[in-house]
Amino acid sequence: MIASHAIAGVLRVVRFRGGSASVTIARTAARIWRTHSGMSTAEISPGPGSAYAPNNLLQQHCQQWQPQPCAAGLYGGGGGAGTGHIGMPPERRPPGLGKRPHGGHGGGGQRYGEPLPAHSFVLRFASDKIAAQLALPAASATSSAPETPSQARKKVCKCATAATADATAATSSAAATAATDAAAKTPLPEMELMVGGEEELPAARAAIQFAYTGRVEAGGGVRKALQLYSCSEVWPDPAEDAAFAALLTEAKRRLVAHFGDALAVLNSQRLFEQMRALPAEGMKVLLESNDFGTDNESSVVLVLAEWMAVNYCRKDEDTRKQLCGLLRLSQCSRAYLTRVLPALAARHEAGPYSAGGWLPISRDDATCLLAYSTATEQERRAMTGEDRVWGLSAAMAHWPEHWLSSQRRRQCLPAEGRTMSFSASLAEMVKAFGGLKSGDPRWLRLNLGPGSRLGNQHFGAQGLEWSLSVAWASGDAAAGVYVMLHLPTALTASSPAITAAAKANKLLDGAVAAVPRLRLSVCGADGQQAWSRPLGGDVFFMQTGFGWGHSTALELREEPAADQPAEGAAASGPNTGGGSTSGVAARWAGYLQGGTRLAGSVTLLPPM
């Protein structure tokens, strides 16, 4: 601080002030660097060591304004970072300054952290908004018009020369000591800038750091990218800001890498909620990227359907159409082409401005898509008019170009597949199988691992939902393991017209789909794999609500006699045969880990 006081004439103490409401960190920086620098991207950078410096001259000039230790030292790459507040104190605030944009808090909010030393000269060139705020006190004191940021920037070279001269003159230790003592006795002017809460301090520090270094702090991962897209309404125009455009490119890469693929989004509760919270700009990034993987385009359609379920009314028609136009519908599965898309078309025709009719597709469009997807290459060329004088078929002329795209997204399932665990407790098994009469079959739905979605009992694949069950009838020597097909709720949303909903439901009820390629495995009591079989592929088809699997997959132990204690059974509870707690435990003992838990896994495999 001593060296900083030596140039107190250009020093400001920056404080951060905010109210009680919390907003995203990215929105903090957007609020601070409102117009010039594009700092809505506060802590995202194009990569380690990449510069986001729209004013290289400023960056070079700041190097001449870095006495050590000083404000610039606090914000540089090797120094620590202070904390602070942003906005002017109420007693010093010019008229009107207390009003905050974006529904913010008033000027009476709480102060956060410790004040930061900063130079008015540096801050003025980093942000037009701050430059205007710095000019307000001077403007209120004089009748002359305040200097605009652009006028100030024209004086950089002149100021740099003066600064160099001042630095040279300050080489005298006596003069430096005198200047330091004088500055120490003079209270530093303060400026406050608004933040939404204490959690936004890291972004505010990054914003001040940017003013000195011309760099945005690298790292931070996808959290910063998600925050960036949460305030896309205050972005600068990437076409007019090359630095921000480069930054946005990196943010897109991080966003796609974070969500990964459609199956990850559909099967992870955390990713699913983050996806539904994305603004349209973020969803557009995923849909237009070839690196946003999937097992089939149908799963991408389901991702958008789930997003539309909570965002339809928040977006205008043009935005919704733009997002739907990024789907590659001709690559959907046969179940989608023959059932789901016609059902969505029926809903759209009945209620084109309702959430149930979110996909702008007619039944004629659905018919043409089915015909195109099942056509030979020669037929497709004729339908699209490729290398033909007649051009695109009239029925397809109005389609977005992506609907017929042949560009495949990244296949998200590796050769070894993607594995999810499942389990069932002994208590759940007793509840399902207890009290069974001989030959009476029962089904037990298996639970997927922690973090899975849909009540931990369904998983998404091929744009549909699937569950795993074991089936057993008391007295049988073996139990079956099955996979069952379900329609996602997002595809069965009701239509405003009863007749349209009935037509759509007729198309979806009893829909037939190919079982995805997968491998089912069940562990023994020792935790090692005891049974495993492949299942699915294009030769296995099933209707919704039914299961497909192996009826004699798990060989069970013989039922103990009524007076024989069961191995691993609970100490309490009746022992009345295979349907009791002890009876179930005895029959399934070869698969119960610790005598209390059935466990296994399902591995989704890539298409052949």
Coordinates of C-alpha atoms in Angstrom, one line a residue, residues 4-598:
S4 CA 0.3 2.8 -4.1
H5 CA -0.1 5.9 -1.9
A6 CA 2.9 7.4 -3.8
I7 CA 0.6 7.7 -6.8
A8 CA -2.6 8.5 -4.9
G9 CA -3.7 10.9 -7.5
V10 CA -4.7 8.0 -9.8
L11 CA -5.7 5.5 -7.1
R12 CA -9.2 4.5 -6.2
V13 CA -10.3 2.2 -3.4
V14 CA -12.8 -0.1 -5.0
R15 CA -15.5 -1.6 -2.8
F16 CA -18.1 -4.2 -3.5
R17 CA -21.6 -3.7 -2.3
G18 CA -24.7 -5.9 -2.8
G19 CA -28.0 -7.0 -1.5
S20 CA -29.2 -10.3 -0.2
A21 CA -30.3 -11.9 -3.5
S22 CA -27.9 -14.3 -5.2
V23 CA -27.2 -14.2 -9.0
T24 CA -24.6 -16.0 -11.0
I25 CA -20.9 -15.0 -10.9
A26 CA -20.9 -14.5 -14.7
R27 CA -23.7 -12.0 -14.3
T28 CA -21.6 -10.1 -11.8
A29 CA -18.9 -9.5 -14.3
A30 CA -21.4 -8.7 -17.0
R31 CA -22.8 -6.1 -14.6
I32 CA -19.3 -4.7 -14.0
W33 CA -17.9 -4.6 -17.5
R34 CA -21.3 -3.9 -19.0
T35 CA -20.5 -2.5 -22.5
H36 CA -16.9 -2.5 -23.6
S37 CA -14.9 -5.5 -22.6
G38 CA -17.4 -8.3 -22.7
M39 CA -16.5 -9.4 -19.2
S40 CA -19.7 -11.3 -18.7
T41 CA -17.2 -14.1 -19.2
A42 CA -15.5 -13.2 -16.0
E43 CA -13.5 -16.3 -15.3
I44 CA -13.5 -18.2 -18.6
S45 CA -10.6 -18.0 -21.0
P46 CA -9.7 -19.6 -24.3
G47 CA -7.2 -21.7 -22.4
P48 CA -4.2 -21.5 -20.1
G49 CA -2.0 -18.6 -21.1
S50 CA -4.5 -17.3 -23.6
A51 CA -5.0 -13.5 -23.6
Y52 CA -8.3 -11.7 -23.7
A53 CA -6.9 -8.3 -24.2
P54 CA -9.0 -6.0 -26.4
N55 CA -6.6 -3.2 -25.7
N56 CA -3.0 -4.3 -26.0
L57 CA -1.8 -0.7 -25.7
L58 CA -3.4 -0.5 -22.3
Q59 CA -1.8 -3.8 -21.3
Q60 CA 1.7 -2.5 -22.3
H61 CA 1.0 0.8 -20.7
C62 CA -0.1 -0.7 -17.4
Q63 CA 3.3 -2.4 -17.1
Q64 CA 4.7 1.1 -16.7
W65 CA 2.2 1.7 -13.9
Q66 CA 3.1 -1.1 -11.6
P67 CA 5.1 0.1 -8.6
Q68 CA 5.8 -2.9 -6.3
P69 CA 3.9 -3.8 -4.3
C70 CA 0.8 -2.1 -5.8
A71 CA -2.7 -2.7 -7.0
A72 CA -1.4 -4.3 -10.2
G73 CA 0.7 -6.6 -8.1
L74 CA -2.4 -7.8 -6.3
Y75 CA -4.1 -8.7 -9.6
G76 CA -1.2 -10.1 -11.5
G77 CA -0.7 -13.8 -12.3
G78 CA 1.8 -14.3 -9.5
G79 CA 0.2 -12.2 -6.8
G80 CA -2.7 -13.0 -4.5
A81 CA -6.2 -11.6 -4.9
G82 CA -7.9 -9.3 -2.4
T83 CA -11.6 -9.0 -1.8
G84 CA -13.8 -6.0 -2.1
H85 CA -17.0 -4.1 -2.8
I86 CA -18.3 -2.3 -6.0
G87 CA -20.5 1.1 -6.1
M88 CA -20.2 4.4 -4.4
P89 CA -21.1 5.0 -0.7
P90 CA -24.6 6.5 -0.4
E91 CA -23.3 9.7 1.0
R92 CA -21.0 10.2 -2.1
R93 CA -23.3 8.7 -4.7
P94 CA -24.4 11.1 -7.4
P95 CA -28.2 11.4 -8.1
G96 CA -29.5 8.3 -9.9
L97 CA -26.5 6.1 -9.3
G98 CA -28.2 4.0 -6.7
K99 CA -30.5 2.5 -9.3
R100 CA -29.3 -0.9 -10.4
P101 CA -30.0 -2.6 -13.7
H102 CA -31.6 -6.1 -14.1
G103 CA -33.8 -5.7 -11.0
G104 CA -30.9 -5.3 -8.7
H105 CA -30.9 -4.1 -5.1
G106 CA -30.8 -0.5 -4.0
G107 CA -27.7 1.3 -2.8
G108 CA -28.3 0.4 0.8
G109 CA -27.1 -3.1 0.4
Q110 CA -24.4 -4.8 2.5
R111 CA -20.7 -4.3 1.9
Y112 CA -18.6 -7.4 1.3
G113 CA -15.0 -8.2 2.0
E114 CA -12.1 -5.7 2.2
P115 CA -11.5 -2.7 -0.1
L116 CA -9.2 -3.2 -3.1
P117 CA -6.7 -0.5 -4.3
A118 CA -7.1 0.2 -8.0
H119 CA -6.1 3.0 -10.4
S120 CA -8.8 5.2 -12.0
F121 CA -6.6 5.4 -15.1
V122 CA -6.6 1.6 -15.4
L123 CA -10.3 1.0 -14.7
R124 CA -11.4 3.7 -17.1
F125 CA -9.9 1.9 -20.1
A126 CA -11.2 -1.5 -19.1
S127 CA -14.9 -0.6 -19.1
D128 CA -17.0 2.2 -20.5
K129 CA -19.5 1.7 -17.7
I130 CA -16.8 2.3 -15.0
A131 CA -15.3 5.2 -17.0
A132 CA -18.7 6.9 -17.0
Q133 CA -19.1 6.3 -13.2
L134 CA -15.6 7.7 -12.6
A135 CA -16.6 10.8 -14.5
L136 CA -19.8 11.4 -12.5
P137 CA -18.2 13.0 -9.4
A138 CA -16.1 15.3 -11.6
A139 CA -19.1 16.2 -13.7
S140 CA -21.2 17.1 -10.7
A141 CA -18.4 19.4 -9.5
T142 CA -17.9 21.3 -12.7
S143 CA -20.1 22.5 -15.5
S144 CA -17.9 21.0 -18.2
A145 CA -19.0 17.8 -19.9
P146 CA -17.2 14.6 -18.7
E147 CA -14.7 13.1 -20.9
T148 CA -16.0 10.0 -22.8
P149 CA -14.1 6.7 -22.7
S150 CA -13.3 7.0 -26.4
Q151 CA -11.8 10.5 -25.8
A152 CA -9.9 9.2 -22.9
R153 CA -8.4 6.3 -24.9
K154 CA -7.0 8.8 -27.5
K155 CA -4.9 10.2 -24.7
V156 CA -3.3 7.0 -23.8
C157 CA 0.0 7.7 -25.5
K158 CA 0.1 11.2 -24.1
C159 CA -0.6 9.9 -20.6
A160 CA 2.0 7.2 -21.0
T161 CA 4.6 9.8 -21.8
A162 CA 3.5 11.8 -18.8
A163 CA 3.6 8.8 -16.6
T164 CA 7.1 7.9 -17.7
A165 CA 8.2 11.4 -16.9
D166 CA 6.6 11.3 -13.5
A167 CA 8.3 7.9 -12.8
T168 CA 11.6 9.4 -13.8
A169 CA 11.1 12.4 -11.6
A170 CA 10.2 10.1 -8.7
T171 CA 13.7 8.5 -8.7
S172 CA 14.7 10.9 -6.0
S173 CA 14.3 9.2 -2.7
A174 CA 13.5 12.5 -1.0
A175 CA 10.8 13.3 -3.5
A176 CA 9.3 9.8 -3.3
T177 CA 9.2 9.9 0.5
A178 CA 7.5 13.3 0.5
A179 CA 5.0 12.1 -2.0
T180 CA 4.3 9.0 0.0
D181 CA 3.8 11.0 3.2
A182 CA 1.5 13.4 1.5
A183 CA -0.6 10.7 -0.1
A184 CA -0.9 8.8 3.1
K185 CA -2.5 11.8 4.8
T186 CA -5.0 12.2 2.0
P187 CA -8.1 9.9 2.2
L188 CA -8.3 7.9 -1.0
P189 CA -11.5 8.4 -3.0
E190 CA -13.8 5.4 -3.0
M191 CA -15.9 3.9 -5.7
E192 CA -18.4 1.1 -5.3
L193 CA -19.7 -1.3 -7.9
M194 CA -22.6 -3.6 -7.3
V195 CA -22.6 -7.4 -6.9
G196 CA -25.4 -9.7 -6.1
G197 CA -23.9 -11.2 -3.0
E198 CA -20.7 -12.4 -1.3
E199 CA -20.6 -15.5 -3.6
E200 CA -19.9 -13.1 -6.5
L201 CA -16.6 -11.8 -5.1
P202 CA -14.4 -14.2 -7.0
A203 CA -15.9 -12.9 -10.3
A204 CA -15.5 -9.3 -9.1
R205 CA -11.8 -9.9 -8.3
A206 CA -11.4 -11.5 -11.7
A207 CA -12.9 -8.4 -13.3
I208 CA -10.5 -6.0 -11.6
Q209 CA -7.7 -8.4 -12.4
F210 CA -8.6 -8.2 -16.1
A211 CA -8.3 -4.4 -16.0
Y212 CA -4.7 -4.7 -15.1
T213 CA -3.5 -7.8 -16.9
G214 CA -5.8 -7.9 -20.0
R215 CA -6.3 -11.6 -19.2
V216 CA -9.2 -13.6 -17.9
E217 CA -8.3 -16.1 -15.3
A218 CA -7.9 -19.6 -16.8
G219 CA -9.5 -22.6 -15.3
G220 CA -12.7 -23.0 -13.4
G221 CA -14.1 -25.6 -15.7
V222 CA -17.6 -25.9 -16.9
R223 CA -19.0 -24.0 -13.9
K224 CA -17.9 -20.8 -15.5
A225 CA -19.2 -21.9 -18.9
L226 CA -22.6 -22.6 -17.4
Q227 CA -22.6 -19.2 -15.7
L228 CA -21.6 -17.5 -18.9
Y229 CA -24.6 -19.0 -20.7
S230 CA -26.9 -18.1 -17.9
C231 CA -26.5 -14.4 -18.7
S232 CA -26.4 -14.6 -22.5
E233 CA -28.7 -11.6 -22.7
V234 CA -25.9 -9.2 -21.8
W235 CA -23.3 -10.6 -24.1
P236 CA -21.4 -8.3 -26.5
D237 CA -21.8 -9.1 -30.2
P238 CA -19.2 -11.8 -31.0
A239 CA -19.1 -10.5 -34.6
E240 CA -17.9 -7.1 -33.3
D241 CA -15.6 -8.4 -30.5
A242 CA -13.0 -10.9 -31.7
A243 CA -11.7 -11.5 -28.2
F244 CA -15.1 -12.4 -26.9
A245 CA -15.7 -14.6 -30.0
A246 CA -12.6 -16.6 -29.2
L247 CA -13.7 -16.8 -25.6
L248 CA -17.1 -18.0 -26.6
T249 CA -15.6 -20.7 -28.8
E250 CA -13.8 -22.1 -25.8
A251 CA -16.9 -21.9 -23.6
K252 CA -18.8 -23.9 -26.2
R253 CA -16.2 -26.6 -26.2
R254 CA -16.4 -26.8 -22.4
L255 CA -20.1 -26.8 -22.4
V256 CA -20.3 -29.7 -24.9
A257 CA -17.5 -31.6 -23.0
H258 CA -19.4 -31.1 -19.7
F259 CA -22.7 -32.6 -20.9
G260 CA -20.9 -35.1 -23.1
D261 CA -23.7 -36.9 -24.7
A262 CA -27.5 -37.4 -24.7
L263 CA -27.4 -40.6 -22.7
A264 CA -25.3 -38.9 -20.0
V265 CA -27.9 -36.1 -19.8
L266 CA -30.9 -38.5 -19.7
N267 CA -29.4 -40.8 -17.1
S268 CA -27.8 -38.4 -14.7
Q269 CA -30.0 -36.3 -12.4
R270 CA -27.4 -33.6 -12.0
L271 CA -26.8 -33.2 -15.8
F272 CA -30.5 -33.5 -16.5
E273 CA -31.3 -30.6 -14.2
Q274 CA -28.4 -28.5 -15.6
M275 CA -29.6 -29.2 -19.2
R276 CA -33.2 -28.1 -18.4
A277 CA -31.8 -24.9 -16.8
L278 CA -29.8 -24.0 -20.0
P279 CA -31.0 -20.9 -21.9
A280 CA -31.7 -21.4 -25.6
E281 CA -28.2 -20.3 -26.5
G282 CA -26.7 -23.2 -24.4
M283 CA -29.2 -25.7 -25.9
K284 CA -28.3 -24.6 -29.4
V285 CA -24.6 -25.3 -28.7
L286 CA -25.4 -28.9 -27.8
L287 CA -27.8 -29.5 -30.7
E288 CA -25.5 -28.1 -33.4
S289 CA -22.3 -29.9 -32.2
N290 CA -21.1 -33.1 -33.8
D291 CA -19.2 -33.8 -30.5
F292 CA -22.4 -33.9 -28.5
G293 CA -22.6 -37.7 -28.6
T294 CA -25.5 -40.0 -28.7
D295 CA -26.4 -43.6 -29.3
N296 CA -29.1 -42.5 -31.8
E297 CA -30.6 -39.2 -32.9
S298 CA -33.8 -40.3 -31.1
S299 CA -32.1 -39.6 -27.7
V300 CA -31.2 -36.1 -28.8
V301 CA -34.9 -35.5 -29.8
L302 CA -35.8 -36.7 -26.3
V303 CA -33.3 -34.3 -24.7
L304 CA -34.9 -31.4 -26.5
A305 CA -38.4 -32.7 -25.6
E306 CA -37.4 -32.7 -21.9
W307 CA -36.0 -29.1 -22.3
M308 CA -39.2 -27.9 -24.0
A309 CA -41.3 -29.4 -21.2
V310 CA -40.0 -26.7 -18.9
N311 CA -38.9 -23.9 -21.3
Y312 CA -41.6 -23.9 -24.0
C313 CA -43.5 -20.9 -22.6
R314 CA -40.3 -19.0 -21.9
K315 CA -39.1 -18.9 -25.5
D316 CA -40.6 -17.3 -28.6
E317 CA -41.7 -19.2 -31.6
D318 CA -38.6 -18.3 -33.7
T319 CA -36.3 -19.6 -31.0
R320 CA -38.1 -22.8 -30.6
K321 CA -38.1 -23.4 -34.4
Q322 CA -34.4 -22.7 -34.6
L323 CA -33.7 -25.3 -32.0
C324 CA -36.0 -27.9 -33.6
G325 CA -34.3 -27.2 -36.9
L326 CA -31.0 -28.5 -35.5
L327 CA -32.4 -32.0 -35.0
R328 CA -31.2 -34.6 -37.5
L329 CA -34.6 -36.3 -37.7
S330 CA -33.9 -38.6 -40.7
Q331 CA -31.3 -40.4 -38.4
C332 CA -33.9 -41.3 -35.8
S333 CA -34.7 -44.9 -34.9
R334 CA -37.5 -46.7 -36.6
A335 CA -39.6 -46.5 -33.4
Y336 CA -39.4 -42.7 -33.6
L337 CA -40.0 -42.5 -37.4
T338 CA -43.0 -44.8 -37.3
R339 CA -44.6 -43.8 -33.9
V340 CA -43.1 -40.9 -32.0
L341 CA -42.7 -38.3 -34.8
P342 CA -46.3 -39.0 -36.2
A343 CA -47.6 -38.6 -32.6
L344 CA -45.8 -35.3 -32.2
A345 CA -47.0 -34.2 -35.6
A346 CA -50.6 -34.9 -34.6
R347 CA -50.2 -32.8 -31.4
H348 CA -48.6 -30.0 -33.4
E349 CA -51.4 -29.9 -35.9
A350 CA -54.0 -29.8 -33.1
G351 CA -52.1 -27.2 -31.0
P352 CA -49.2 -25.5 -32.9
Y353 CA -48.8 -23.0 -30.1
S354 CA -49.1 -25.4 -27.2
A355 CA -46.3 -27.2 -25.3
G356 CA -47.6 -30.5 -26.5
G357 CA -47.1 -29.4 -30.1
W358 CA -43.5 -28.1 -29.6
L359 CA -42.1 -29.9 -32.6
P360 CA -43.1 -28.0 -35.8
I361 CA -43.8 -31.0 -37.9
S362 CA -46.9 -32.1 -39.9
R363 CA -48.1 -35.6 -40.5
D364 CA -47.0 -35.2 -44.1
D365 CA -43.6 -34.3 -42.9
A366 CA -43.5 -37.4 -40.7
T367 CA -44.5 -39.5 -43.7
C368 CA -41.8 -38.1 -45.9
L369 CA -39.2 -38.5 -43.2
L370 CA -40.1 -42.2 -42.8
A371 CA -39.9 -42.6 -46.6
Y372 CA -36.6 -40.9 -46.8
S373 CA -35.0 -42.8 -44.0
T374 CA -36.0 -46.2 -45.4
A375 CA -35.2 -45.3 -49.0
T376 CA -32.2 -46.5 -51.0
E377 CA -29.4 -44.1 -51.8
Q378 CA -30.7 -43.7 -55.3
E379 CA -34.2 -42.9 -54.0
R380 CA -32.8 -40.3 -51.6
R381 CA -30.9 -38.6 -54.3
A382 CA -34.1 -38.4 -56.3
M383 CA -36.1 -37.1 -53.3
T384 CA -33.7 -34.4 -52.5
G385 CA -33.1 -33.5 -56.2
E386 CA -29.3 -33.9 -55.8
D387 CA -27.7 -33.6 -59.2
R388 CA -31.2 -33.4 -60.7
V389 CA -32.8 -30.6 -62.5
W390 CA -36.0 -30.7 -60.5
G391 CA -34.4 -29.9 -57.2
L392 CA -35.8 -30.7 -53.7
S393 CA -39.2 -32.4 -53.4
A394 CA -41.9 -29.9 -52.8
A395 CA -42.9 -31.7 -49.6
M396 CA -39.4 -31.3 -48.2
A397 CA -38.6 -27.8 -49.6
H398 CA -39.5 -26.0 -46.3
W399 CA -37.6 -28.3 -44.0
P400 CA -34.5 -27.1 -42.1
E401 CA -31.4 -28.5 -43.7
H402 CA -30.4 -30.5 -40.6
W403 CA -33.5 -32.7 -40.8
L404 CA -31.9 -34.5 -43.7
S405 CA -28.3 -34.3 -42.5
S406 CA -26.2 -37.3 -43.1
Q407 CA -23.5 -36.0 -40.7
R408 CA -23.5 -38.4 -37.7
R409 CA -23.0 -37.2 -34.2
R410 CA -20.2 -38.8 -32.1
Q411 CA -21.2 -42.4 -31.0
C412 CA -21.2 -42.1 -27.3
L413 CA -21.0 -45.8 -26.5
P414 CA -17.5 -47.2 -26.6
A415 CA -16.8 -50.7 -27.8
E416 CA -16.7 -52.0 -24.2
G417 CA -20.0 -50.2 -23.5
R418 CA -21.3 -48.0 -20.7
T419 CA -22.1 -49.8 -17.4
M420 CA -24.7 -48.9 -14.8
S421 CA -25.1 -50.8 -11.6
F422 CA -28.4 -52.0 -10.1
S423 CA -29.5 -53.6 -6.9
A424 CA -32.4 -54.7 -4.7
S425 CA -32.5 -55.1 -0.9
L426 CA -33.7 -58.2 0.8
A427 CA -36.5 -56.2 2.3
E428 CA -37.6 -55.2 -1.2
M429 CA -37.3 -58.9 -2.4
V430 CA -39.4 -60.1 0.5
K431 CA -42.1 -57.5 -0.2
A432 CA -42.2 -58.6 -3.8
F433 CA -41.9 -62.3 -3.4
G434 CA -43.1 -62.9 0.2
G435 CA -46.3 -64.8 0.7
L436 CA -46.3 -66.2 -2.9
K437 CA -48.3 -69.3 -3.6
S438 CA -46.6 -72.0 -5.7
G439 CA -46.6 -71.0 -9.4
D440 CA -47.7 -67.4 -8.6
P441 CA -45.2 -65.1 -10.5
R442 CA -44.1 -61.7 -9.2
W443 CA -41.9 -58.9 -10.6
L444 CA -39.4 -56.8 -8.8
R445 CA -38.2 -53.6 -10.3
L446 CA -34.4 -53.1 -9.7
N447 CA -32.9 -49.9 -8.6
L448 CA -30.2 -48.2 -10.6
G449 CA -27.1 -46.7 -8.9
P450 CA -26.8 -43.3 -7.1
G451 CA -27.3 -40.2 -9.1
S452 CA -29.5 -41.9 -11.7
R453 CA -32.7 -40.2 -12.8
L454 CA -36.3 -41.3 -13.1
G455 CA -36.8 -42.6 -9.6
N456 CA -33.6 -44.6 -9.9
Q457 CA -35.5 -47.3 -11.8
H458 CA -35.4 -46.2 -15.5
F459 CA -32.6 -45.5 -17.8
G460 CA -32.6 -43.8 -21.2
A461 CA -31.5 -45.3 -24.5
Q462 CA -32.6 -45.0 -28.1
G463 CA -34.8 -42.1 -27.1
L464 CA -37.0 -44.3 -24.9
E465 CA -36.9 -45.4 -21.3
W466 CA -36.0 -48.9 -20.0
S467 CA -36.1 -50.7 -16.7
L468 CA -34.7 -53.9 -15.2
S469 CA -36.7 -56.5 -13.3
V470 CA -36.4 -59.9 -11.9
A471 CA -39.3 -62.3 -12.0
W472 CA -39.9 -65.3 -9.8
A473 CA -42.7 -67.6 -8.8
S474 CA -42.4 -69.4 -5.5
G475 CA -41.4 -72.9 -5.9
D476 CA -39.6 -72.3 -9.3
A477 CA -36.0 -73.4 -9.4
A478 CA -34.8 -70.3 -11.2
A479 CA -35.7 -66.6 -11.6
G480 CA -35.7 -64.5 -14.7
V481 CA -34.0 -61.2 -15.5
Y482 CA -35.7 -58.9 -17.9
V483 CA -35.5 -55.4 -19.5
M484 CA -38.8 -53.6 -20.0
L485 CA -39.8 -50.7 -22.4
H486 CA -41.5 -47.5 -21.3
L487 CA -42.5 -44.3 -23.0
P488 CA -40.9 -41.1 -21.6
T489 CA -43.4 -38.7 -20.0
A490 CA -42.1 -35.9 -22.2
L491 CA -43.4 -37.8 -25.2
T492 CA -46.8 -38.5 -23.7
A493 CA -47.7 -35.0 -22.7
S494 CA -51.4 -34.2 -23.2
S495 CA -52.6 -32.1 -26.1
P496 CA -55.1 -29.3 -25.6
A497 CA -57.4 -31.0 -28.0
I498 CA -58.9 -34.3 -26.6
T499 CA -59.2 -35.8 -30.0
A500 CA -55.6 -35.0 -30.9
A501 CA -54.4 -36.5 -27.6
A502 CA -56.4 -39.6 -28.3
K503 CA -54.9 -39.9 -31.8
A504 CA -51.4 -39.4 -30.5
N505 CA -51.9 -41.9 -27.7
K506 CA -53.1 -44.5 -30.2
L507 CA -49.9 -44.0 -32.2
L508 CA -47.8 -44.4 -29.0
D509 CA -49.8 -47.1 -27.2
G510 CA -48.3 -50.5 -28.1
A511 CA -45.3 -48.9 -29.8
V512 CA -42.7 -51.5 -30.9
A513 CA -39.0 -50.8 -30.5
A514 CA -35.8 -52.7 -30.9
V515 CA -34.2 -53.6 -27.6
P516 CA -30.8 -51.8 -27.4
R517 CA -27.7 -53.9 -27.4
L518 CA -26.8 -54.6 -23.8
R519 CA -25.3 -57.0 -21.4
L520 CA -27.0 -58.0 -18.2
S521 CA -24.9 -59.3 -15.3
V522 CA -25.7 -60.4 -11.8
C523 CA -23.2 -60.8 -9.0
G524 CA -22.9 -63.8 -6.6
A525 CA -22.8 -63.5 -2.8
D526 CA -19.1 -63.1 -3.0
G527 CA -19.4 -60.0 -5.2
Q528 CA -18.1 -61.8 -8.3
Q529 CA -20.0 -62.1 -11.5
A530 CA -22.3 -65.1 -11.3
W531 CA -24.4 -64.7 -14.4
S532 CA -24.0 -62.6 -17.6
R533 CA -25.8 -62.7 -21.0
P534 CA -26.0 -60.3 -24.0
L535 CA -29.4 -59.1 -25.0
G536 CA -31.0 -56.9 -27.7
G537 CA -30.0 -55.7 -31.1
D538 CA -32.1 -55.3 -34.3
V539 CA -33.5 -58.8 -34.1
F540 CA -35.1 -58.3 -30.6
F541 CA -38.4 -56.2 -30.6
M542 CA -40.9 -55.6 -27.9
Q543 CA -44.0 -53.5 -27.1
T544 CA -44.1 -50.8 -24.5
G545 CA -45.1 -52.2 -21.1
F546 CA -43.6 -55.6 -21.8
G547 CA -40.3 -57.2 -21.0
W548 CA -37.7 -59.2 -22.8
G549 CA -35.0 -61.3 -21.1
H550 CA -34.0 -64.7 -19.8
S551 CA -36.6 -66.6 -17.8
T552 CA -34.2 -69.0 -16.1
A553 CA -31.2 -66.8 -15.7
L554 CA -30.7 -67.2 -11.9
E555 CA -30.6 -70.7 -10.5
L556 CA -31.9 -70.6 -6.9
R557 CA -31.2 -72.9 -3.9
E558 CA -33.7 -75.5 -2.9
E559 CA -36.4 -74.4 -0.5
P560 CA -35.5 -75.2 3.1
A561 CA -37.7 -77.3 5.3
A562 CA -40.2 -75.5 7.6
D563 CA -38.1 -76.2 10.7
Q564 CA -34.7 -75.7 9.1
P565 CA -33.0 -72.3 9.8
A566 CA -32.2 -70.4 6.6
E567 CA -28.7 -69.4 5.8
G568 CA -28.3 -65.7 6.1
A569 CA -31.9 -65.1 7.2
A570 CA -32.9 -62.5 9.7
A571 CA -33.3 -63.6 13.3
S572 CA -36.9 -62.4 13.4
G573 CA -39.8 -63.1 11.1
P574 CA -41.8 -66.3 10.4
N575 CA -40.2 -69.2 8.6
T576 CA -43.1 -70.5 6.5
G577 CA -41.3 -71.5 3.3
G578 CA -40.0 -69.7 0.2
G579 CA -42.3 -66.7 0.6
S580 CA -41.1 -65.7 4.1
T581 CA -38.2 -63.5 5.0
S582 CA -36.0 -66.5 5.9
G583 CA -37.4 -68.4 2.9
V584 CA -36.5 -65.7 0.4
A585 CA -33.1 -65.3 1.9
A586 CA -32.5 -69.0 1.8
R587 CA -33.6 -69.4 -1.9
W588 CA -31.6 -66.4 -3.0
A589 CA -28.6 -66.9 -0.7
G590 CA -26.2 -67.5 -3.6
Y591 CA -26.8 -64.0 -4.9
L592 CA -27.2 -61.9 -1.7
Q593 CA -24.1 -60.0 -0.8
G594 CA -23.8 -59.9 3.0
G595 CA -27.1 -61.8 3.0
T596 CA -29.0 -58.5 2.4
R597 CA -28.5 -57.3 -1.2
L598 CA -28.9 -58.5 -4.8

